[in-house]
CSV table of N, CA and C in Angstrom, one decimal:
chain,number,residue,atom,x,y,z
A,276,UNK,N,14.6,58.4,22.7
A,276,UNK,CA,14.6,58.5,21.3
A,276,UNK,C,15.3,57.3,20.7
A,277,UNK,N,14.7,56.6,19.8
A,277,UNK,CA,15.2,55.4,19.1
A,277,UNK,C,15.4,55.7,17.7
A,278,UNK,N,16.6,55.4,17.2
A,278,UNK,CA,17.0,55.7,15.8
A,278,UNK,C,17.0,54.3,15.1
A,279,UNK,N,16.4,54.2,14.0
A,279,UNK,CA,16.4,52.9,13.2
A,279,UNK,C,17.7,52.8,12.4
A,280,UNK,N,18.4,51.8,12.6
A,280,UNK,CA,19.7,51.6,12.0
A,280,UNK,C,19.5,50.9,10.7
A,281,UNK,N,19.9,51.5,9.6
A,281,UNK,CA,19.7,51.0,8.2
A,281,UNK,C,21.1,50.7,7.6
A,282,UNK,N,22.1,51.2,8.1
A,282,UNK,CA,23.4,51.1,7.6
A,282,UNK,C,24.4,50.8,8.7
A,283,UNK,N,25.7,50.9,8.4
A,283,UNK,CA,26.7,50.8,9.4
A,283,UNK,C,26.4,51.8,10.5
A,284,UNK,N,26.5,51.4,11.8
A,284,UNK,CA,26.2,52.2,12.9
A,284,UNK,C,26.9,53.5,12.9
A,285,UNK,N,28.2,53.5,12.8
A,285,UNK,CA,29.0,54.7,12.8
A,285,UNK,C,28.7,55.6,11.6
A,286,UNK,N,28.8,55.0,10.4
A,286,UNK,CA,28.5,55.7,9.2
A,286,UNK,C,27.2,56.4,9.2
A,287,UNK,N,26.2,55.6,9.6
A,287,UNK,CA,24.8,56.2,9.7
A,287,UNK,C,24.7,57.4,10.6
A,288,UNK,N,25.4,57.2,11.8
A,288,UNK,CA,25.3,58.4,12.7
A,288,UNK,C,26.0,59.6,12.2
A,289,UNK,N,27.2,59.4,11.6
A,289,UNK,CA,27.9,60.6,11.1
A,289,UNK,C,27.2,61.2,9.9
A,290,UNK,N,26.7,60.4,9.0
A,290,UNK,CA,26.0,60.9,7.8
A,290,UNK,C,24.7,61.6,8.1
A,291,UNK,N,24.1,61.3,9.3
A,291,UNK,CA,22.8,61.8,9.6
A,291,UNK,C,22.9,62.9,10.8
A,292,UNK,N,24.1,63.3,11.0
A,292,UNK,CA,24.3,64.4,12.0
A,292,UNK,C,24.0,64.1,13.4
A,293,UNK,N,24.1,62.8,13.8
A,293,UNK,CA,23.8,62.5,15.2
A,293,UNK,C,25.1,62.7,16.0
A,294,UNK,N,25.1,63.8,16.7
A,294,UNK,CA,26.4,64.2,17.4
A,294,UNK,C,26.6,63.3,18.6
A,295,UNK,N,25.5,62.7,19.2
A,295,UNK,CA,25.7,61.9,20.4
A,295,UNK,C,25.5,60.4,20.0
A,296,UNK,N,26.0,60.0,18.9
A,296,UNK,CA,25.8,58.7,18.4
A,296,UNK,C,26.2,57.6,19.4
A,297,UNK,N,27.2,57.9,20.2
A,297,UNK,CA,27.7,56.9,21.2
A,297,UNK,C,26.8,56.8,22.4
A,298,UNK,N,25.8,57.6,22.6
A,298,UNK,CA,24.9,57.5,23.7
A,298,UNK,C,23.5,57.3,23.3
A,299,UNK,N,23.3,57.2,22.0
A,299,UNK,CA,21.9,57.1,21.4
A,299,UNK,C,21.4,55.6,21.5
A,300,UNK,N,20.2,55.4,21.2
A,300,UNK,CA,19.6,54.0,21.2
A,300,UNK,C,19.4,53.6,19.7
A,301,UNK,N,19.7,52.4,19.4
A,301,UNK,CA,19.6,51.9,18.0
A,301,UNK,C,18.9,50.6,18.0
A,302,UNK,N,18.1,50.3,16.9
A,302,UNK,CA,17.5,49.1,16.7
A,302,UNK,C,17.9,48.6,15.3
A,303,UNK,N,18.5,47.4,15.2
A,303,UNK,CA,18.9,46.9,13.9
A,303,UNK,C,17.7,46.3,13.2
A,304,UNK,N,17.4,46.6,12.0
A,304,UNK,CA,16.2,46.2,11.3
A,304,UNK,C,16.4,45.1,10.2
A,305,UNK,N,17.7,44.8,10.0
A,305,UNK,CA,18.0,43.7,9.0
A,305,UNK,C,19.4,43.2,9.3
A,306,UNK,N,19.7,42.1,8.7
A,306,UNK,CA,21.1,41.6,8.8
A,306,UNK,C,21.9,42.6,7.9
A,307,UNK,N,23.2,42.8,8.3
A,307,UNK,CA,24.1,43.5,7.4
A,307,UNK,C,25.5,43.0,7.5
A,308,UNK,N,26.2,43.2,6.4
A,308,UNK,CA,27.5,42.7,6.1
A,308,UNK,C,28.5,43.8,6.1
A,309,UNK,N,29.6,43.6,6.9
A,309,UNK,CA,30.6,44.6,6.9
A,309,UNK,C,31.9,44.2,6.1
A,310,UNK,N,31.8,43.1,5.4
A,310,UNK,CA,33.0,42.5,4.8
A,310,UNK,C,33.6,43.4,3.7
A,311,UNK,N,32.9,44.4,3.2
A,311,UNK,CA,33.5,45.3,2.3
A,311,UNK,C,34.3,46.4,3.0
A,312,UNK,N,34.4,46.4,4.3
A,312,UNK,CA,35.0,47.5,5.0
A,312,UNK,C,35.9,46.9,6.1
A,313,UNK,N,37.0,47.5,6.4
A,313,UNK,CA,37.8,47.2,7.6
A,313,UNK,C,37.2,48.1,8.7
A,314,UNK,N,36.6,47.4,9.7
A,314,UNK,CA,36.0,48.1,10.8
A,314,UNK,C,37.0,48.8,11.7
A,315,UNK,N,36.7,50.1,11.9
A,315,UNK,CA,37.5,50.9,12.9
A,315,UNK,C,36.7,50.9,14.2
A,316,UNK,N,37.2,50.4,15.3
A,316,UNK,CA,36.4,50.3,16.5
A,316,UNK,C,35.9,51.7,17.0
A,317,UNK,N,34.7,51.8,17.4
A,317,UNK,CA,34.2,53.0,18.1
A,317,UNK,C,35.0,53.1,19.4
A,318,UNK,N,35.4,54.3,19.8
A,318,UNK,CA,36.1,54.5,21.0
A,318,UNK,C,35.3,54.1,22.2
A,319,UNK,N,34.1,54.6,22.4
A,319,UNK,CA,33.2,54.3,23.5
A,319,UNK,C,31.8,54.2,22.9
A,320,UNK,N,31.0,53.3,23.6
A,320,UNK,CA,29.6,53.2,23.3
A,320,UNK,C,28.9,53.1,24.7
A,321,UNK,N,28.0,54.1,25.0
A,321,UNK,CA,27.3,54.1,26.2
A,321,UNK,C,25.8,54.1,26.0
A,322,UNK,N,25.4,53.9,24.8
A,322,UNK,CA,24.0,53.9,24.5
A,322,UNK,C,23.4,52.5,24.6
A,323,UNK,N,22.3,52.2,23.9
A,323,UNK,CA,21.6,50.9,23.8
A,323,UNK,C,21.6,50.5,22.4
A,324,UNK,N,22.1,49.3,22.1
A,324,UNK,CA,22.0,48.7,20.8
A,324,UNK,C,21.2,47.4,20.9
A,325,UNK,N,20.1,47.4,20.2
A,325,UNK,CA,19.3,46.2,20.2
A,325,UNK,C,19.3,45.6,18.7
A,326,UNK,N,20.0,44.4,18.6
A,326,UNK,CA,20.2,43.8,17.3
A,326,UNK,C,18.9,43.2,16.8
A,327,UNK,N,17.9,43.1,17.7
A,327,UNK,CA,16.5,42.6,17.3
A,327,UNK,C,16.6,41.2,16.7
A,328,UNK,N,17.6,40.4,17.0
A,328,UNK,CA,17.7,39.1,16.5
A,328,UNK,C,18.4,39.0,15.2
A,329,UNK,N,18.8,40.1,14.6
A,329,UNK,CA,19.5,40.1,13.3
A,329,UNK,C,21.0,39.9,13.6
A,330,UNK,N,21.8,39.7,12.5
A,330,UNK,CA,23.2,39.5,12.5
A,330,UNK,C,24.0,40.6,11.9
A,331,UNK,N,25.2,40.8,12.4
A,331,UNK,CA,26.2,41.6,11.8
A,331,UNK,C,27.3,40.6,11.3
A,332,UNK,N,27.5,40.5,10.0
A,332,UNK,CA,28.5,39.5,9.5
A,332,UNK,C,29.7,40.3,8.9
A,333,UNK,N,30.7,39.5,8.6
A,333,UNK,CA,31.9,40.1,7.9
A,333,UNK,C,32.7,41.0,8.7
A,334,UNK,N,32.7,40.9,10.0
A,334,UNK,CA,33.5,41.8,10.9
A,334,UNK,C,34.9,41.5,10.7
A,335,UNK,N,35.7,42.4,10.1
A,335,UNK,CA,37.1,42.2,9.9
A,335,UNK,C,37.9,43.5,10.3
A,336,UNK,N,39.1,43.3,10.6
A,336,UNK,CA,40.0,44.4,11.0
A,336,UNK,C,41.2,44.4,10.2
A,337,UNK,N,42.0,45.5,10.2
A,337,UNK,CA,43.3,45.6,9.5
A,337,UNK,C,44.2,44.5,10.1
A,338,UNK,N,45.1,44.0,9.3
A,338,UNK,CA,45.9,42.9,9.7
A,338,UNK,C,47.0,43.1,10.8
A,339,UNK,N,47.2,44.3,11.2
A,339,UNK,CA,48.2,44.6,12.2
A,339,UNK,C,47.7,45.5,13.3
A,340,UNK,N,46.4,45.4,13.7
A,340,UNK,CA,45.9,46.2,14.8
A,340,UNK,C,46.3,45.7,16.1
A,341,UNK,N,46.5,46.6,17.1
A,341,UNK,CA,46.9,46.1,18.4
A,341,UNK,C,45.6,46.0,19.3
A,342,UNK,N,44.5,46.6,18.9
A,342,UNK,CA,43.3,46.5,19.7
A,342,UNK,C,42.1,46.5,18.8
A,343,UNK,N,41.3,45.4,18.9
A,343,UNK,CA,40.2,45.3,18.0
A,343,UNK,C,38.9,44.8,18.7
A,344,UNK,N,37.8,45.4,18.4
A,344,UNK,CA,36.4,45.0,18.7
A,344,UNK,C,35.5,46.0,18.0
A,345,UNK,N,34.2,45.7,17.9
A,345,UNK,CA,33.3,46.6,17.4
A,345,UNK,C,33.4,47.9,18.2
A,346,UNK,N,33.6,47.8,19.5
A,346,UNK,CA,33.7,48.9,20.5
A,346,UNK,C,34.9,48.7,21.3
A,347,UNK,N,35.7,49.8,21.5
A,347,UNK,CA,36.9,49.7,22.3
A,347,UNK,C,36.4,49.6,23.8
A,348,UNK,N,35.5,50.5,24.2
A,348,UNK,CA,35.0,50.5,25.6
A,348,UNK,C,33.4,50.6,25.6
A,349,UNK,N,32.8,49.5,26.1
A,349,UNK,CA,31.4,49.5,26.2
A,349,UNK,C,30.9,49.7,27.6
A,350,UNK,N,30.1,50.8,27.8
A,350,UNK,CA,29.5,51.1,29.1
A,350,UNK,C,28.0,51.1,29.1
A,351,UNK,N,27.5,50.8,27.9
A,351,UNK,CA,26.0,50.8,27.7
A,351,UNK,C,25.5,49.4,27.6
A,352,UNK,N,24.4,49.2,26.8
A,352,UNK,CA,23.8,47.9,26.6
A,352,UNK,C,23.9,47.4,25.2
A,353,UNK,N,24.2,46.2,25.0
A,353,UNK,CA,24.3,45.5,23.7
A,353,UNK,C,23.5,44.3,23.8
A,354,UNK,N,22.4,44.1,23.0
A,354,UNK,CA,21.6,42.9,23.2
A,354,UNK,C,21.0,42.4,21.9
A,355,UNK,N,20.5,41.1,22.0
A,355,UNK,CA,19.8,40.5,20.9
A,355,UNK,C,20.6,40.5,19.5
A,356,UNK,N,21.9,40.2,19.6
A,356,UNK,CA,22.7,40.4,18.4
A,356,UNK,C,23.5,39.2,18.1
A,357,UNK,N,23.6,38.8,16.8
A,357,UNK,CA,24.5,37.8,16.3
A,357,UNK,C,25.7,38.5,15.6
A,358,UNK,N,26.9,38.1,15.9
A,358,UNK,CA,28.1,38.7,15.4
A,358,UNK,C,28.9,37.6,14.7
A,359,UNK,N,29.4,37.8,13.5
A,359,UNK,CA,30.2,36.9,12.8
A,359,UNK,C,31.5,37.6,12.4
A,360,UNK,N,32.6,37.0,12.9
A,360,UNK,CA,33.9,37.6,12.7
A,360,UNK,C,34.9,36.8,11.9
A,361,UNK,N,35.8,37.5,11.2
A,361,UNK,CA,36.9,36.8,10.5
A,361,UNK,C,38.1,37.7,10.6
A,362,UNK,N,39.0,37.4,11.6
A,362,UNK,CA,40.2,38.3,11.8
A,362,UNK,C,41.4,37.4,11.6
A,363,UNK,N,42.3,37.9,10.8
A,363,UNK,CA,43.6,37.2,10.6
A,363,UNK,C,44.7,38.3,10.9
A,364,UNK,N,45.3,38.3,12.0
A,364,UNK,CA,46.1,39.4,12.5
A,364,UNK,C,47.5,38.9,12.7
A,365,UNK,N,48.5,39.7,12.4
A,365,UNK,CA,49.9,39.5,12.7
A,365,UNK,C,50.3,40.7,13.6
A,366,UNK,N,50.9,40.4,14.7
A,366,UNK,CA,51.3,41.4,15.7
A,366,UNK,C,52.7,41.2,16.2
A,367,UNK,N,53.4,42.3,16.4
A,367,UNK,CA,54.7,42.2,17.0
A,367,UNK,C,54.8,43.1,18.2
A,368,UNK,N,53.6,43.2,18.8
A,368,UNK,CA,53.5,44.0,20.0
A,368,UNK,C,52.3,43.5,20.8
A,369,UNK,N,52.1,44.1,22.0
A,369,UNK,CA,50.9,43.6,22.8
A,369,UNK,C,49.6,43.9,22.1
A,370,UNK,N,48.6,43.0,22.3
A,370,UNK,CA,47.4,43.2,21.6
A,370,UNK,C,46.2,42.7,22.4
A,371,UNK,N,45.0,43.2,22.1
A,371,UNK,CA,43.8,42.8,22.7
A,371,UNK,C,42.8,42.7,21.5
A,372,UNK,N,42.2,41.5,21.2
A,372,UNK,CA,41.3,41.3,20.1
A,372,UNK,C,40.1,40.5,20.6
A,373,UNK,N,38.9,41.1,20.3
A,373,UNK,CA,37.7,40.4,20.6
A,373,UNK,C,36.7,40.9,19.5
A,374,UNK,N,35.5,40.2,19.5
A,374,UNK,CA,34.5,40.6,18.5
A,374,UNK,C,33.7,41.8,18.9
A,375,UNK,N,33.1,41.8,20.1
A,375,UNK,CA,32.2,42.9,20.5
A,375,UNK,C,33.0,44.1,21.1
A,376,UNK,N,33.7,43.8,22.2
A,376,UNK,CA,34.4,44.9,22.9
A,376,UNK,C,35.7,44.5,23.5
A,377,UNK,N,36.7,45.4,23.5
A,377,UNK,CA,37.9,45.2,24.2
A,377,UNK,C,37.8,45.3,25.7
A,378,UNK,N,37.0,46.3,26.1
A,378,UNK,CA,36.8,46.6,27.5
A,378,UNK,C,35.3,46.9,27.8
A,379,UNK,N,34.8,46.5,28.9
A,379,UNK,CA,33.5,46.9,29.4
A,379,UNK,C,33.6,47.5,30.8
A,380,UNK,N,32.7,48.3,31.1
A,380,UNK,CA,32.6,48.9,32.5
A,380,UNK,C,31.6,48.1,33.4
A,381,UNK,N,31.6,48.5,34.6
A,381,UNK,CA,30.6,47.8,35.5
A,381,UNK,C,29.2,48.1,35.2
A,382,UNK,N,28.9,49.2,34.4
A,382,UNK,CA,27.5,49.5,34.0
A,382,UNK,C,27.1,48.8,32.8
A,383,UNK,N,28.0,48.1,32.1
A,383,UNK,CA,27.7,47.5,30.8
A,383,UNK,C,26.8,46.2,31.0
A,384,UNK,N,25.9,46.0,30.0
A,384,UNK,CA,25.1,44.8,30.0
A,384,UNK,C,25.1,44.3,28.5
A,385,UNK,N,25.5,43.0,28.5
A,385,UNK,CA,25.5,42.3,27.2
A,385,UNK,C,24.5,41.1,27.4
A,386,UNK,N,23.5,41.0,26.6
A,386,UNK,CA,22.4,40.1,26.8
A,386,UNK,C,21.9,39.5,25.5
A,387,UNK,N,21.8,38.2,25.5
A,387,UNK,CA,21.3,37.4,24.3
A,387,UNK,C,22.1,37.7,23.0
A,388,UNK,N,23.4,37.6,23.1
A,388,UNK,CA,24.3,37.8,22.0
A,388,UNK,C,25.1,36.5,21.7
A,389,UNK,N,25.5,36.3,20.5
A,389,UNK,CA,26.4,35.2,20.2
A,389,UNK,C,27.4,35.6,19.2
A,390,UNK,N,28.5,34.9,19.1
A,390,UNK,CA,29.7,35.1,18.2
A,390,UNK,C,30.0,33.9,17.5
A,391,UNK,N,30.2,34.0,16.2
A,391,UNK,CA,30.7,32.8,15.4
A,391,UNK,C,31.8,33.3,14.5
A,392,UNK,N,32.5,32.4,13.8
A,392,UNK,CA,33.6,32.8,12.9
A,392,UNK,C,34.9,32.4,13.5
A,393,UNK,N,35.9,33.2,13.2
A,393,UNK,CA,37.3,32.8,13.6
A,393,UNK,C,38.1,34.1,13.9
A,394,UNK,N,39.0,33.9,14.8
A,394,UNK,CA,40.0,34.9,15.1
A,394,UNK,C,41.4,34.2,15.2
A,395,UNK,N,42.3,34.6,14.3
A,395,UNK,CA,43.6,34.1,14.3
A,395,UNK,C,44.6,35.2,14.5
A,396,UNK,N,45.5,35.1,15.5
A,396,UNK,CA,46.5,36.1,15.8
A,396,UNK,C,47.9,35.4,15.8
A,397,UNK,N,48.8,35.7,14.9
A,397,UNK,CA,50.1,35.2,15.0
A,397,UNK,C,51.0,36.3,15.5
A,398,UNK,N,52.0,36.0,16.3
A,398,UNK,CA,52.9,37.0,16.9
A,398,UNK,C,54.3,36.7,16.7
A,399,UNK,N,55.1,37.8,16.8
A,399,UNK,CA,56.5,37.8,16.7
A,399,UNK,C,57.0,38.7,17.8
A,400,UNK,N,58.2,38.5,18.2
A,400,UNK,CA,58.8,39.4,19.2
A,400,UNK,C,58.4,39.0,20.6
A,401,UNK,N,58.8,39.8,21.5
A,401,UNK,CA,58.5,39.5,23.0
A,401,UNK,C,57.3,40.2,23.3
A,402,UNK,N,56.3,39.5,23.7
A,402,UNK,CA,55.0,40.0,24.0
A,402,UNK,C,54.7,39.9,25.5
A,403,UNK,N,54.2,40.9,26.1
A,403,UNK,CA,54.0,40.9,27.5
A,403,UNK,C,52.5,40.7,27.9
A,404,UNK,N,51.6,41.3,27.1
A,404,UNK,CA,50.2,41.3,27.5
A,404,UNK,C,49.4,41.1,26.3
A,405,UNK,N,48.8,39.9,26.1
A,405,UNK,CA,48.1,39.5,24.9
A,405,UNK,C,46.8,38.9,25.3
A,406,UNK,N,45.7,39.3,24.7
A,406,UNK,CA,44.4,38.8,25.0
A,406,UNK,C,43.6,38.6,23.7
A,407,UNK,N,43.0,37.4,23.6
A,407,UNK,CA,42.1,37.1,22.5
A,407,UNK,C,40.9,36.5,23.1
A,408,UNK,N,39.7,37.0,22.7
A,408,UNK,CA,38.4,36.5,23.2
A,408,UNK,C,37.4,36.5,22.1
A,409,UNK,N,36.4,35.6,22.2
A,409,UNK,CA,35.3,35.6,21.2
A,409,UNK,C,34.4,36.8,21.4
A,410,UNK,N,34.0,37.1,22.6
A,410,UNK,CA,33.0,38.2,22.8
A,410,UNK,C,33.7,39.5,23.4
A,411,UNK,N,34.3,39.4,24.6
A,411,UNK,CA,34.9,40.6,25.2
A,411,UNK,C,36.2,40.2,25.9
A,412,UNK,N,37.2,41.1,25.8
A,412,UNK,CA,38.5,40.8,26.5
A,412,UNK,C,38.4,41.0,28.0
A,413,UNK,N,38.3,42.3,28.4
A,413,UNK,CA,38.3,42.6,29.8
A,413,UNK,C,36.8,43.0,30.2
A,414,UNK,N,36.2,42.2,31.0
A,414,UNK,CA,34.8,42.5,31.3
A,414,UNK,C,34.5,42.7,32.8
A,415,UNK,N,33.9,43.8,33.1
A,415,UNK,CA,33.5,44.2,34.5
A,415,UNK,C,32.0,44.2,34.7
A,416,UNK,N,31.2,44.2,33.7
A,416,UNK,CA,29.8,44.3,33.8
A,416,UNK,C,29.0,43.0,33.9
A,417,UNK,N,27.9,43.0,33.2
A,417,UNK,CA,27.0,41.8,33.2
A,417,UNK,C,26.9,41.2,31.8
A,418,UNK,N,27.2,39.9,31.7
A,418,UNK,CA,27.0,39.1,30.5
A,418,UNK,C,26.0,38.0,30.8
A,419,UNK,N,24.9,38.0,30.1
A,419,UNK,CA,23.9,36.9,30.4
A,419,UNK,C,23.3,36.4,29.0
A,420,UNK,N,23.0,35.1,29.0
A,420,UNK,CA,22.4,34.5,27.9
A,420,UNK,C,23.2,34.6,26.6
A,421,UNK,N,24.5,34.6,26.7
A,421,UNK,CA,25.4,34.8,25.5
A,421,UNK,C,26.3,33.6,25.4
A,422,UNK,N,26.8,33.4,24.1
A,422,UNK,CA,27.7,32.3,23.9
A,422,UNK,C,28.6,32.7,22.7
A,423,UNK,N,29.7,31.9,22.6
A,423,UNK,CA,30.6,32.1,21.5
A,423,UNK,C,31.0,30.7,21.0
A,424,UNK,N,30.9,30.5,19.7
A,424,UNK,CA,31.3,29.3,19.0
A,424,UNK,C,32.5,29.7,18.0
A,425,UNK,N,33.1,30.9,18.2
A,425,UNK,CA,34.2,31.3,17.4
A,425,UNK,C,35.4,30.4,17.6
A,426,UNK,N,36.1,30.2,16.6
A,426,UNK,CA,37.4,29.5,16.7
A,426,UNK,C,38.5,30.5,16.9
A,427,UNK,N,39.2,30.3,18.1
A,427,UNK,CA,40.3,31.2,18.4
A,427,UNK,C,41.6,30.5,18.3
A,428,UNK,N,42.5,31.1,17.6
A,428,UNK,CA,43.9,30.6,17.5
A,428,UNK,C,44.9,31.7,17.7
A,429,UNK,N,45.8,31.5,18.7
A,429,UNK,CA,46.7,32.6,18.9
A,429,UNK,C,47.9,32.1,19.8
A,430,UNK,N,49.0,32.7,19.8
A,430,UNK,CA,50.0,32.6,20.8
A,430,UNK,C,49.7,33.7,21.8
A,431,UNK,N,49.1,33.3,22.8
A,431,UNK,CA,48.5,34.3,23.7
A,431,UNK,C,48.6,34.0,25.2
A,432,UNK,N,48.8,35.0,26.0
A,432,UNK,CA,48.8,34.8,27.4
A,432,UNK,C,47.4,34.5,27.9
A,433,UNK,N,46.4,35.1,27.3
A,433,UNK,CA,45.0,34.8,27.7
A,433,UNK,C,44.2,34.5,26.4
A,434,UNK,N,43.6,33.4,26.3
A,434,UNK,CA,42.8,33.0,25.2
A,434,UNK,C,41.6,32.3,25.6
A,435,UNK,N,40.4,32.9,25.3
A,435,UNK,CA,39.1,32.2,25.7
A,435,UNK,C,37.9,32.9,25.1
A,436,UNK,N,36.9,32.2,25.0
A,436,UNK,CA,35.7,32.8,24.3
A,436,UNK,C,35.0,33.8,25.2
A,437,UNK,N,35.2,33.7,26.6
A,437,UNK,CA,34.5,34.7,27.4
A,437,UNK,C,35.5,35.8,27.9
A,438,UNK,N,36.8,35.6,27.5
A,438,UNK,CA,37.7,36.7,27.9
A,438,UNK,C,38.1,36.6,29.4
A,439,UNK,N,38.6,37.7,29.9
A,439,UNK,CA,39.0,37.8,31.3
A,439,UNK,C,37.9,38.5,32.0
A,440,UNK,N,37.2,37.8,32.9
A,440,UNK,CA,36.1,38.4,33.6
A,440,UNK,C,36.6,38.9,35.0
A,441,UNK,N,36.4,40.1,35.3
A,441,UNK,CA,36.9,40.7,36.5
A,441,UNK,C,35.7,41.3,37.3
A,442,UNK,N,35.8,41.3,38.6
A,442,UNK,CA,34.7,41.9,39.4
A,442,UNK,C,35.3,42.9,40.4
Protein backbone atom coordinates (compact mmCIF):
# COMPACT_ATOMS: atom_id res chain seq x y z
CA UNK A 1 0.00 0.00 0.00
CA UNK A 2 1.47 3.35 -1.03
CA UNK A 3 0.13 6.58 0.41
CA UNK A 4 0.70 9.80 -1.53
CA UNK A 5 2.22 12.42 0.75
CA UNK A 6 0.72 15.88 0.22
CA UNK A 7 1.58 17.48 3.54
CA UNK A 8 3.95 16.96 6.42
CA UNK A 9 4.51 13.25 6.86
CA UNK A 10 3.51 13.01 10.48
CA UNK A 11 0.65 15.51 10.28
CA UNK A 12 -0.72 13.79 7.18
CA UNK A 13 -0.65 10.40 8.84
CA UNK A 14 -2.32 11.56 12.04
CA UNK A 15 -4.96 13.63 10.24
CA UNK A 16 -5.85 10.72 7.97
CA UNK A 17 -6.10 8.03 10.62
CA UNK A 18 -3.05 6.07 9.53
CA UNK A 19 -2.30 4.18 12.70
CA UNK A 20 0.77 2.45 11.29
CA UNK A 21 2.28 5.63 9.82
CA UNK A 22 5.79 4.62 10.86
CA UNK A 23 5.70 1.37 8.85
CA UNK A 24 3.74 2.61 5.82
CA UNK A 25 5.16 3.55 2.41
CA UNK A 26 5.17 7.15 1.21
CA UNK A 27 5.87 8.92 -2.07
CA UNK A 28 6.58 12.64 -1.96
CA UNK A 29 4.79 14.38 -4.86
CA UNK A 30 6.13 17.94 -4.53
CA UNK A 31 8.73 20.01 -2.72
CA UNK A 32 7.57 21.13 0.69
CA UNK A 33 8.76 23.62 3.24
CA UNK A 34 8.78 23.00 6.99
CA UNK A 35 10.08 26.46 7.93
CA UNK A 36 6.78 27.47 9.56
CA UNK A 37 7.12 24.60 12.03
CA UNK A 38 9.62 23.34 14.56
CA UNK A 39 9.96 19.72 13.56
CA UNK A 40 9.47 17.14 16.30
CA UNK A 41 11.42 14.02 15.34
CA UNK A 42 9.45 10.84 14.71
CA UNK A 43 10.54 8.26 17.28
CA UNK A 44 10.95 5.44 14.77
CA UNK A 45 10.41 4.96 11.05
CA UNK A 46 10.46 1.43 9.65
CA UNK A 47 8.57 2.08 6.42
CA UNK A 48 9.65 3.24 2.97
CA UNK A 49 9.94 6.92 2.12
CA UNK A 50 10.59 7.80 -1.53
CA UNK A 51 11.23 11.52 -2.01
CA UNK A 52 10.88 10.97 -5.77
CA UNK A 53 13.59 13.60 -6.35
CA UNK A 54 11.75 16.35 -4.49
CA UNK A 55 13.12 18.38 -1.57
CA UNK A 56 12.12 18.96 2.03
CA UNK A 57 13.33 22.44 2.97
CA UNK A 58 13.23 24.58 6.09
CA UNK A 59 14.01 21.75 8.50
CA UNK A 60 14.46 23.47 11.88
CA UNK A 61 14.32 22.38 15.48
CA UNK A 62 13.86 24.05 18.84
CA UNK A 63 16.95 25.90 20.00
CA UNK A 64 17.73 23.63 22.95
CA UNK A 65 17.01 20.09 21.81
CA UNK A 66 19.37 17.32 22.90
CA UNK A 67 18.53 15.02 19.99
CA UNK A 68 17.40 16.10 16.55
CA UNK A 69 16.74 14.52 13.14
CA UNK A 70 13.67 14.00 10.99
CA UNK A 71 13.68 10.53 12.55
CA UNK A 72 15.17 9.49 15.88
CA UNK A 73 15.61 5.88 14.77
CA UNK A 74 15.47 4.73 11.14
CA UNK A 75 15.14 1.01 10.41
CA UNK A 76 13.36 1.33 7.07
CA UNK A 77 14.29 2.87 3.71
CA UNK A 78 14.66 6.56 2.87
CA UNK A 79 15.52 7.33 -0.75
CA UNK A 80 15.55 9.91 -3.57
CA UNK A 81 15.29 12.84 -1.17
CA UNK A 82 16.85 16.28 -0.88
CA UNK A 83 16.95 17.76 2.62
CA UNK A 84 17.73 21.37 3.53
CA UNK A 85 18.38 22.16 7.17
CA UNK A 86 18.90 25.26 9.32
CA UNK A 87 19.60 24.48 12.96
CA UNK A 88 20.98 26.96 15.47
CA UNK A 89 21.17 25.15 18.78
CA UNK A 90 22.50 26.00 22.24
CA UNK A 91 23.10 23.03 24.50
CA UNK A 92 24.43 22.61 28.01
CA UNK A 93 24.15 18.85 27.96
CA UNK A 94 25.05 15.94 25.70
CA UNK A 95 23.51 16.13 22.24
CA UNK A 96 23.13 14.34 18.91
CA UNK A 97 22.08 16.46 15.92
CA UNK A 98 21.69 15.37 12.28
CA UNK A 99 19.34 16.15 9.42
CA UNK A 100 17.83 12.75 8.56
CA UNK A 101 18.33 10.45 11.54
CA UNK A 102 20.03 10.29 14.91
CA UNK A 103 20.33 6.48 14.77
CA UNK A 104 19.87 3.82 12.12
CA UNK A 105 19.69 0.05 12.44
CA UNK A 106 21.43 -2.63 10.41
CA UNK A 107 18.26 -3.03 8.30
CA UNK A 108 18.15 0.66 7.27
CA UNK A 109 18.84 1.79 3.71
CA UNK A 110 19.50 5.40 2.73
CA UNK A 111 19.91 5.81 -1.02
CA UNK A 112 20.24 8.79 -3.39
CA UNK A 113 19.79 11.48 -0.72
CA UNK A 114 21.56 14.75 -0.11
CA UNK A 115 21.72 17.38 2.62
CA UNK A 116 22.37 21.12 2.29
CA UNK A 117 22.11 24.04 4.68
CA UNK A 118 23.75 24.55 8.05
CA UNK A 119 23.89 23.12 11.53
CA UNK A 120 25.37 25.25 14.30
CA UNK A 121 25.61 23.98 17.88
CA UNK A 122 27.15 26.05 20.65
CA UNK A 123 27.75 24.42 24.00
CA UNK A 124 28.31 25.33 27.60
CA UNK A 125 29.18 23.19 30.57
CA UNK A 126 30.97 19.86 30.62
CA UNK A 127 29.87 17.67 27.76
CA UNK A 128 30.69 13.99 27.50
CA UNK A 129 29.07 12.76 24.32
CA UNK A 130 28.36 15.17 21.48
CA UNK A 131 27.61 14.29 17.87
CA UNK A 132 26.82 16.50 14.89
CA UNK A 133 26.39 15.14 11.37
CA UNK A 134 24.90 16.29 8.10
CA UNK A 135 22.97 13.10 7.30
CA UNK A 136 23.07 10.55 10.17
CA UNK A 137 24.83 10.48 13.56
CA UNK A 138 25.07 6.76 14.45
CA UNK A 139 24.76 4.57 11.39
CA UNK A 140 24.70 0.76 11.26
CA UNK A 141 22.93 0.11 7.93
CA UNK A 142 23.54 0.98 4.28
CA UNK A 143 24.18 4.45 2.88
CA UNK A 144 24.76 4.66 -0.86
CA UNK A 145 24.81 7.40 -3.50
CA UNK A 146 24.37 10.11 -0.85
CA UNK A 147 26.23 13.29 -0.01
CA UNK A 148 26.12 16.27 2.32
CA UNK A 149 27.22 19.81 1.56
CA UNK A 150 25.82 21.13 4.84
CA UNK A 151 28.01 23.48 6.84
CA UNK A 152 28.58 22.04 10.31
CA UNK A 153 29.85 24.20 13.17
CA UNK A 154 30.07 22.90 16.72
CA UNK A 155 32.18 22.33 19.77
CA UNK A 156 31.85 18.62 19.43
CA UNK A 157 33.52 15.33 20.14
CA UNK A 158 32.36 14.02 16.76
CA UNK A 159 31.68 16.33 13.85
CA UNK A 160 31.24 15.14 10.26
CA UNK A 161 28.89 15.01 7.34
CA UNK A 162 28.64 11.22 7.40
CA UNK A 163 28.51 10.87 11.17
CA UNK A 164 29.89 7.89 13.00
CA UNK A 165 29.61 4.75 10.89
CA UNK A 166 29.59 1.51 12.81
CA UNK A 167 29.53 -2.08 11.64
